[in-house]
Coordinates of C-alpha atoms in Angstrom, one line a residue:
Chain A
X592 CA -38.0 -11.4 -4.6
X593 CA -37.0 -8.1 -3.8
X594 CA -33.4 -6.3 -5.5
X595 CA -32.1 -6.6 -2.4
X596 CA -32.4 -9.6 -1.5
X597 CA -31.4 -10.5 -4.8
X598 CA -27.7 -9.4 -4.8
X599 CA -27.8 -10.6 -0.9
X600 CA -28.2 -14.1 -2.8
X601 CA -25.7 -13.8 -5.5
X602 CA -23.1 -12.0 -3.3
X603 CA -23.9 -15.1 -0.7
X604 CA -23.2 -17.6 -3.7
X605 CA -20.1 -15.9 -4.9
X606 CA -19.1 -16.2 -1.3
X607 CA -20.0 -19.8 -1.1
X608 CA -18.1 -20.5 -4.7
X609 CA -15.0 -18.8 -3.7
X610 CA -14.9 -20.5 -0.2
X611 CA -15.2 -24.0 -1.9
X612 CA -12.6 -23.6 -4.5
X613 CA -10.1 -23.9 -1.4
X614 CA -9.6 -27.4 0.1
X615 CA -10.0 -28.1 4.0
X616 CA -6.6 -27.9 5.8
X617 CA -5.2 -28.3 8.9
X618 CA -1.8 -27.7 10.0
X619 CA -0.9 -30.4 12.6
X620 CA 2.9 -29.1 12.8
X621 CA 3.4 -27.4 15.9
X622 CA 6.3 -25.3 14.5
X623 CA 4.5 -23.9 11.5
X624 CA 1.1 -22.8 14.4
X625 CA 3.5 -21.4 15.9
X626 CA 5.4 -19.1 13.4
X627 CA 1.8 -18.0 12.2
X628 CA 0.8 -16.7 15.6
X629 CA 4.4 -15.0 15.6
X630 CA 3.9 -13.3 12.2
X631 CA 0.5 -11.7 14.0
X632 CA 1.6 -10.9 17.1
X633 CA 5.2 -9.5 15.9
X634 CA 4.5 -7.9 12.4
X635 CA 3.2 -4.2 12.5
X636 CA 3.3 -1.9 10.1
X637 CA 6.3 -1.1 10.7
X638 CA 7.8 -4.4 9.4
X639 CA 4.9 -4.5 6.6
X640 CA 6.2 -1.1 5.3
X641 CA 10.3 -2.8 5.1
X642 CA 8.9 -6.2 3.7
X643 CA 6.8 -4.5 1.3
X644 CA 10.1 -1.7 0.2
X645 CA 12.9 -4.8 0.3
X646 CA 10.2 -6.7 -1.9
X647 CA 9.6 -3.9 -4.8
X648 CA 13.2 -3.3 -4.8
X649 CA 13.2 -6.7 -6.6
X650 CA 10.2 -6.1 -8.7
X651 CA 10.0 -2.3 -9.7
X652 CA 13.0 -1.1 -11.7
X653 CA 13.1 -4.8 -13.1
X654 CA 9.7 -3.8 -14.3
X655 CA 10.4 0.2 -15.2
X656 CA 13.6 -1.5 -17.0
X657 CA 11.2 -3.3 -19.3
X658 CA 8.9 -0.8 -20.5
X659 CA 9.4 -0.8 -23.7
X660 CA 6.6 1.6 -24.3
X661 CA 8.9 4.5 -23.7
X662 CA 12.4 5.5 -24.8
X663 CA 15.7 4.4 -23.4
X664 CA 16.8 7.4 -22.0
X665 CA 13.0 8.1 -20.2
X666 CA 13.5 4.7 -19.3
X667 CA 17.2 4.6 -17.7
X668 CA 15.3 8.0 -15.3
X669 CA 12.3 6.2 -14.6
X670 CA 14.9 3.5 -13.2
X671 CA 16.5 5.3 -11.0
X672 CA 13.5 7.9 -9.8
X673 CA 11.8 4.5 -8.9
X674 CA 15.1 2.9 -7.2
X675 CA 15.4 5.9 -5.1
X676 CA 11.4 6.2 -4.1
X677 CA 11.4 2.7 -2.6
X678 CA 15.1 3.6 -0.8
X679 CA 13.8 6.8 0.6
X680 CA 10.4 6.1 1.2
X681 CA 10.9 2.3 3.0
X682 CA 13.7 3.8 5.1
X683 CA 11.4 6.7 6.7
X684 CA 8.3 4.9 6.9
X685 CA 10.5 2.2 8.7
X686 CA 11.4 4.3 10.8
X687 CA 9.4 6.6 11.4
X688 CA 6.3 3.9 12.5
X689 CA 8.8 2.1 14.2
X690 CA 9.6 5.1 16.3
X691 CA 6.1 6.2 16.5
X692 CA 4.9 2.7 18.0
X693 CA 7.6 2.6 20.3
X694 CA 6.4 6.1 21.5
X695 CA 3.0 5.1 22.0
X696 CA 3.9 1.9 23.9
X697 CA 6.0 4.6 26.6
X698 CA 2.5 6.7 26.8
X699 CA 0.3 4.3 26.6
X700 CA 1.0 2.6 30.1
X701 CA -1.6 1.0 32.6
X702 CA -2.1 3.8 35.5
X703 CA -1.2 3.0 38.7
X704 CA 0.9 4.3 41.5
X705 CA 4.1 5.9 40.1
X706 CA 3.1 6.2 36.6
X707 CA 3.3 9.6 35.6
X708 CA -0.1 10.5 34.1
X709 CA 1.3 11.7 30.9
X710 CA 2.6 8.3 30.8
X711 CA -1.3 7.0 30.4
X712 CA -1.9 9.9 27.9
X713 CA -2.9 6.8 24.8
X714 CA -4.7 4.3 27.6
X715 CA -8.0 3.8 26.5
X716 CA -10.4 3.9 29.3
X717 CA -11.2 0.4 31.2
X718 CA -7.4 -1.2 30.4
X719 CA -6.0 -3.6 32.9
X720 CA -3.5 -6.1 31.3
X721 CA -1.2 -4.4 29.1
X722 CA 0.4 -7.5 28.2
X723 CA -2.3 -9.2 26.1
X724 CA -2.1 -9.6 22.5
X725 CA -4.9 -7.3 21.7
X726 CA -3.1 -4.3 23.5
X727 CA 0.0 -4.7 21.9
X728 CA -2.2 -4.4 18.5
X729 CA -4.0 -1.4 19.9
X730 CA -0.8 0.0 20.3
X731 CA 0.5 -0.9 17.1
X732 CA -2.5 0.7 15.6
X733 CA -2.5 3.9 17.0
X734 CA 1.5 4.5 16.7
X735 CA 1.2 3.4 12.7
X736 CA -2.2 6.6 13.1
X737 CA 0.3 8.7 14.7
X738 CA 3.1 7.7 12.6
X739 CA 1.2 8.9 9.7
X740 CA 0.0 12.5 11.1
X741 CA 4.0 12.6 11.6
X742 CA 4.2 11.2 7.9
X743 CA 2.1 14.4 6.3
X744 CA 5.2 16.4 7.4
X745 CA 8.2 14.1 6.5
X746 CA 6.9 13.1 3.4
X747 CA 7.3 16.6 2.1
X748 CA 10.3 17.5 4.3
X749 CA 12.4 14.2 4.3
X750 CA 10.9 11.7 1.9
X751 CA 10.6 14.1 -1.9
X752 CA 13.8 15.8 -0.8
X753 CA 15.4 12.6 -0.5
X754 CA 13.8 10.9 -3.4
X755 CA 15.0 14.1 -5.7
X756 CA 18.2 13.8 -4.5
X757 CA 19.0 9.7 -4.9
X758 CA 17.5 10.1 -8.2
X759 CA 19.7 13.3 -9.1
X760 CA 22.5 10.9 -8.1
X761 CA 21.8 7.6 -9.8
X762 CA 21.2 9.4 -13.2
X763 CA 24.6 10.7 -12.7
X764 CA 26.4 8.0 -11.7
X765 CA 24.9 6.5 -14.9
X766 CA 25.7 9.2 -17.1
X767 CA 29.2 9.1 -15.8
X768 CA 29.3 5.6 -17.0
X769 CA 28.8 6.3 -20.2
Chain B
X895 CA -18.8 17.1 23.6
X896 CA -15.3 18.2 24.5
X897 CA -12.1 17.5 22.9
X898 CA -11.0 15.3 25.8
X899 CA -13.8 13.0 25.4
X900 CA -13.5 13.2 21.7
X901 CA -9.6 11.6 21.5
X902 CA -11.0 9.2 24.6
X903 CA -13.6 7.9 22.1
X904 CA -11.0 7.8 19.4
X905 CA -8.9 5.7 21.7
X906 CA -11.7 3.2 22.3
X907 CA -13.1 3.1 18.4
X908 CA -9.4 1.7 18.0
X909 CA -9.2 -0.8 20.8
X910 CA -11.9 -1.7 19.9
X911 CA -11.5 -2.2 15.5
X912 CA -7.9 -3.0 15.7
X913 CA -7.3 -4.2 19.0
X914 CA -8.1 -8.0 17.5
X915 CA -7.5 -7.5 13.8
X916 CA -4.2 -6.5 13.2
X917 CA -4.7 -7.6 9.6
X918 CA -7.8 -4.9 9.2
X919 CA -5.2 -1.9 10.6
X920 CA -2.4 -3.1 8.2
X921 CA -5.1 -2.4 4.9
X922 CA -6.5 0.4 6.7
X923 CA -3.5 2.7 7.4
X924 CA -1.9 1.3 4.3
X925 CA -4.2 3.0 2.2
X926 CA -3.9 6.1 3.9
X927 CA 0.0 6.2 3.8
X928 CA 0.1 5.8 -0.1
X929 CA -2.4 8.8 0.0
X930 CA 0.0 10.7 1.8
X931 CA 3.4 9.7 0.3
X932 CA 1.5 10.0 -3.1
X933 CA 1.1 13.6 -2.8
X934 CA 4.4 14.3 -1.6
X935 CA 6.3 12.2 -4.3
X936 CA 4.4 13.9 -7.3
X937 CA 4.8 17.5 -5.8
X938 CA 8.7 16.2 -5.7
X939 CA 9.2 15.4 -9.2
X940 CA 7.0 18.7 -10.1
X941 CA 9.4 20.7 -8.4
X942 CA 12.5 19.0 -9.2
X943 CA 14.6 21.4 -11.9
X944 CA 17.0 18.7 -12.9
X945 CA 14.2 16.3 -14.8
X946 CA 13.6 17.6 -17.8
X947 CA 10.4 18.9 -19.4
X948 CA 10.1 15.4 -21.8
X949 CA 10.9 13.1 -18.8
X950 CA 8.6 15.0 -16.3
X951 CA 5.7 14.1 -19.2
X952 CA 6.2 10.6 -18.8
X953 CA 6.8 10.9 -14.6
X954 CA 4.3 13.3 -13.3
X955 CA 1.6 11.1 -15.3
X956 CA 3.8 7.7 -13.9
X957 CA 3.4 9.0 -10.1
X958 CA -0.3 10.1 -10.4
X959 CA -1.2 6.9 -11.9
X960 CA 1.0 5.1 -9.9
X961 CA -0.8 7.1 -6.7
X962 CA -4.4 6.1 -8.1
X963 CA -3.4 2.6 -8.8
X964 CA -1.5 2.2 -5.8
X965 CA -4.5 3.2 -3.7
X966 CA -7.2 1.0 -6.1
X967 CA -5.6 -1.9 -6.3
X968 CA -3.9 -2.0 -2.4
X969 CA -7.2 -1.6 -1.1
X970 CA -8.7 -3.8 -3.8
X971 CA -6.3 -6.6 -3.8
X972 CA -4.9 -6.4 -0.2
X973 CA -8.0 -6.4 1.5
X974 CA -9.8 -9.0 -0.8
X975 CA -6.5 -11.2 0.0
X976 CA -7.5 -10.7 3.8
X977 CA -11.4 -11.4 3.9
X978 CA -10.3 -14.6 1.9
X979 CA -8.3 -15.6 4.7
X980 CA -9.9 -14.3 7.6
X981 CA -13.5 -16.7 6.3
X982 CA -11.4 -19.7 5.8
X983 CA -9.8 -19.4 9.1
X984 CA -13.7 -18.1 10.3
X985 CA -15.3 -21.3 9.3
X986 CA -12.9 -23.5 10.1
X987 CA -11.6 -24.6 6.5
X988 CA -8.0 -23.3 7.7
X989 CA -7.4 -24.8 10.9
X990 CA -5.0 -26.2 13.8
X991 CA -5.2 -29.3 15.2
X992 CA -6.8 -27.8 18.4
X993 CA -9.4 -25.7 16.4
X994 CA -10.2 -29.4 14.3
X995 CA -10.6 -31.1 17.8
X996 CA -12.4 -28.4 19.2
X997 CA -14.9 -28.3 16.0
X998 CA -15.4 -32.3 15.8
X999 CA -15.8 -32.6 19.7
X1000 CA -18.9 -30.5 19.7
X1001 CA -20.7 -31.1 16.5
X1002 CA -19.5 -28.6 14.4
X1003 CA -17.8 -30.6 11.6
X1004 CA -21.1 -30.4 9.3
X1005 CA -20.9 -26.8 9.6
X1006 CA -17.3 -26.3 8.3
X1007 CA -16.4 -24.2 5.1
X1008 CA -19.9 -23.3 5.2
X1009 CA -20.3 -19.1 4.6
X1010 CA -22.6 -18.6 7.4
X1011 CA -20.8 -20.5 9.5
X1012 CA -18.5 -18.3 11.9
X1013 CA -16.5 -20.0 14.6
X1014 CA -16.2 -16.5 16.6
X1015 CA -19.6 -16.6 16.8
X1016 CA -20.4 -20.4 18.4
X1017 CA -21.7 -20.2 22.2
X1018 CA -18.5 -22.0 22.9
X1019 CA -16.3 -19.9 21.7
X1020 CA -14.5 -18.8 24.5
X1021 CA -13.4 -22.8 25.1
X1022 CA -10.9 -22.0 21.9
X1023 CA -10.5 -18.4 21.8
X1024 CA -6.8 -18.2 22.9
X1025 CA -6.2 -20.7 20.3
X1026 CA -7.7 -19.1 17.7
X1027 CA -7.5 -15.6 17.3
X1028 CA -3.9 -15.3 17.6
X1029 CA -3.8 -18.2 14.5
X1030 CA -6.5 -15.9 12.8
X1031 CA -4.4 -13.0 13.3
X1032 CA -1.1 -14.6 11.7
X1033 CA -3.5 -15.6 8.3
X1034 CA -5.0 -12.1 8.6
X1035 CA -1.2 -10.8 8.8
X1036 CA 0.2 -13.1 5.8
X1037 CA -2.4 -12.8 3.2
X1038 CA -2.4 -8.8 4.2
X1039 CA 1.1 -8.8 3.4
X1040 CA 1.1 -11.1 0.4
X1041 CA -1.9 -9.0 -1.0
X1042 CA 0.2 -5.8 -0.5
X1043 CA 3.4 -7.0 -2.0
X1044 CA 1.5 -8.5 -5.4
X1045 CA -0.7 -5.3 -5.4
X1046 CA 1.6 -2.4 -4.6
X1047 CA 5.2 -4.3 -6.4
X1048 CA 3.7 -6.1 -9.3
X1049 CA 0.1 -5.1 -10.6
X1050 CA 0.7 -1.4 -9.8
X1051 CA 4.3 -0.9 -11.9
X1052 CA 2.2 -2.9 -14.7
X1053 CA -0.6 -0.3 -14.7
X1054 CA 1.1 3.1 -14.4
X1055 CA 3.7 1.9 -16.9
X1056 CA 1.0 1.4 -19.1
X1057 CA -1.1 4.4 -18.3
X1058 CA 2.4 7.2 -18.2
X1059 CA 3.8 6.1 -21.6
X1060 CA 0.1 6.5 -23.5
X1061 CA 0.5 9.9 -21.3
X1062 CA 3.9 10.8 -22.3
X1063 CA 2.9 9.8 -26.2
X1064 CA -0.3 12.0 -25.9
X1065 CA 2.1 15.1 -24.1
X1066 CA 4.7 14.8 -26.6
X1067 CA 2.7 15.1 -29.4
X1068 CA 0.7 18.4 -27.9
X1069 CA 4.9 20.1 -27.3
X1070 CA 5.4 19.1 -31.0
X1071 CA 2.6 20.8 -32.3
X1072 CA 3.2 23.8 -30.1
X1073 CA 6.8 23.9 -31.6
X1074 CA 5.8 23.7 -35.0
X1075 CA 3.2 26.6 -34.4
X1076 CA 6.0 28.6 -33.0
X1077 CA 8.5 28.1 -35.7
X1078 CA 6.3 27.6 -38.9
X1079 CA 3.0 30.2 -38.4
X1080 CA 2.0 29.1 -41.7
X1081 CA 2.4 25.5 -41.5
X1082 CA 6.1 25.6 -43.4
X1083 CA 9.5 25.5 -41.3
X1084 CA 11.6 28.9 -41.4
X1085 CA 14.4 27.0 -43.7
X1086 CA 11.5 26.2 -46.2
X1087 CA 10.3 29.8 -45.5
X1088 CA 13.7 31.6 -46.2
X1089 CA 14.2 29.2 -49.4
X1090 CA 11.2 29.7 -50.9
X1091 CA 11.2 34.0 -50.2
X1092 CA 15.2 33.9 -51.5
X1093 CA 13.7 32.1 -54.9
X1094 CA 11.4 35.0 -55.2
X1095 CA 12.7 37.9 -57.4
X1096 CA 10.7 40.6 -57.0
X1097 CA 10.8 40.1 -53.3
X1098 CA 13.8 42.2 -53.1
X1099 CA 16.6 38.9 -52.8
X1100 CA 19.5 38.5 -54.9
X1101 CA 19.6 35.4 -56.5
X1102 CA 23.2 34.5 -56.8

């Protein structure tokens, strides 16, 4: 037996092993089907990016706060630099791919008579329903792409300004308490 | 070929990848915003002339370990989290009532939870397509976004912590030594220095 075929096998078998640790289920309630399907049809990055920031704004500085590896005053900064990444970064990459995908859905319309062609600038060749579920992905895709190019600029000019700035401000306002 | 063609092929590549899997895109440009926002947040704390030289030990090594971890793990964690989901829903061990029916009513119920076995990929397919894929894309979406919030909120903070205060220990030390170099040339402080060279008579000192 060849090498290849080898780890072809095991990496099959992991497969296999992982798969049956996880019992067969169906869901038979209509209302749960149908709040899956919502989640992928609905959720783009956009909404990833503000679950994923309201999330750590539970988790991080409860972690940070409990570093005891470090000292207190090291600590009490690391806080407050990491309070005021998640606020400045989940509010402009919120928005920012939010705008961007909205963008994309005004120039990425079907052409036909009366559609400017700039308007068709993001078609992709061959497109004739722009109502199924796999367009509204594609356009969800390429407005998170261009959201990011976008991102390259306003992570420098918006996002590390903003983050100095909360954090200048939260140490103060906890020196001030002191 | 020109550039026109180029960004028409670009448009298509994405149809076409992400078009259907929605959960794919979210691991995808996930990784490739905490590349970018990475770079800006450690250039931010570099720059920023209120932290001070002892703090930015501990958070310039805390954002580039939080940047590597961050990337590692997402991608790791996130996308394993995805694949898991997407085979169960792919061979049918995560299913709807209509996916069940559809499976049982043409022999497929043998094949189910099986690794090879791949409901996209059944002659039939088409028969439960609209039923399925946007049910696979709602697991795809959830596990992405579970994957992402344990990778990126719990096991990065863990790691970087981790990683910053061994760096912060190891920077610390290396400003201590430099200090004492600076103030004691010969290994002794400048107090022990001046004591010792006042003691000394022929040195010139008065000893009072």
């Amino acid at each position: 037996m060849s090498i290849r075929t080898s780890v072809v096998n095991s990496y099959h078998n992991f497969q296999q092993r992982v798969l049956n640790m996880f019992p067969n289920s169906e869901y038979s309630n209509p209302n749960s089907v149908k709040h899956i399907k919502k989640v992928g049809e609905k959720i783009s990055s956009a909404e990833q990016r503000l679950i994923l920031g309201a999330s750590a704004l539970i988790s991080q500085p409860f972690i940070d706060f409990h570093n005891r590896d470090v000292d207190e005053e090291t600590r009490k900064v690391s806080v407050c630099r990491t309070i005021a990444k998640i606020i400045a970064g989940t509010t402009t990459g919120f928005l920012i791919r939010k705008g961007c995908i909205k963008a994309i859905k005004e120039f990425s319309q079907i052409p036909a008579k009366g559609v400017p062609k700039y308007k068709t600038i993001f078609t992709p060749k061959n497109i004739n329903d722009a109502k199924s579920d796999a367009y509204a992905q594609y356009r969800n895709a390429m407005g998170t792409v261009v959201a990011l190019v976008v991102m390259m600029i306003t992570n420098f000019a918006i996002d590390a300004p903003l983050t100095k700035f909360l954090t200048n401000l939260l140490v103060k306002k906890q020196e001030d308490k002191k | 070929m020109s550039l026109g063609s180029l960004f028409s092929n670009f448009k298509s590549t994405m149809y076409k990848n992400y078009g259907e899997h929605p959960g794919k895109m979210l691991v995808h440009t996930g990784v490739l915003g905490w590349i970018l926002s990475s770079l800006a947040q450690v250039s931010a704390v570099f720059f920023n002339d209120k932290i001070s030289a002892k703090e930015k030990s501990f958070l310039i090594p805390q954002e580039i370990a939080d940047a590597g971890f961050n990337i590692v793990s997402f991608y790791l964690i996130t996308s394993s989290f995805k694949q898991i989901a997407s085979k169960l829903v792919s061979t049918g061990k995560l299913t709807t009532k209509p996916i069940k029916s559809f499976l049982t009513k043409n022999g497929y119920n043998k094949n189910i939870g099986k690794v090879d076995f791949n409901i996209e990929k059944l002659s039939d397919f088409k028969d439960i397509k609209s039923e399925y894929r946007p049910f696979k894309n709602g697991v795809d979406v959830i596990a992405s976004i579970i994957g992402s919030i344990i990778s990126c909120n719990i096991v990065t903070p863990l790691l970087r912590n981790n990683y910053a205060s061994k760096q912060q220990k190891k920077a610390l030390a290396k400003m201590n030594y430099q200090q004492k170099q600076l103030q004691a040339p010969r290994g002794i402080s400048i107090n022990d220095y001046q004591k010792m060279s006042a003691m000394k008579y022929s040195n010139g000192s008065l000893k009072v």
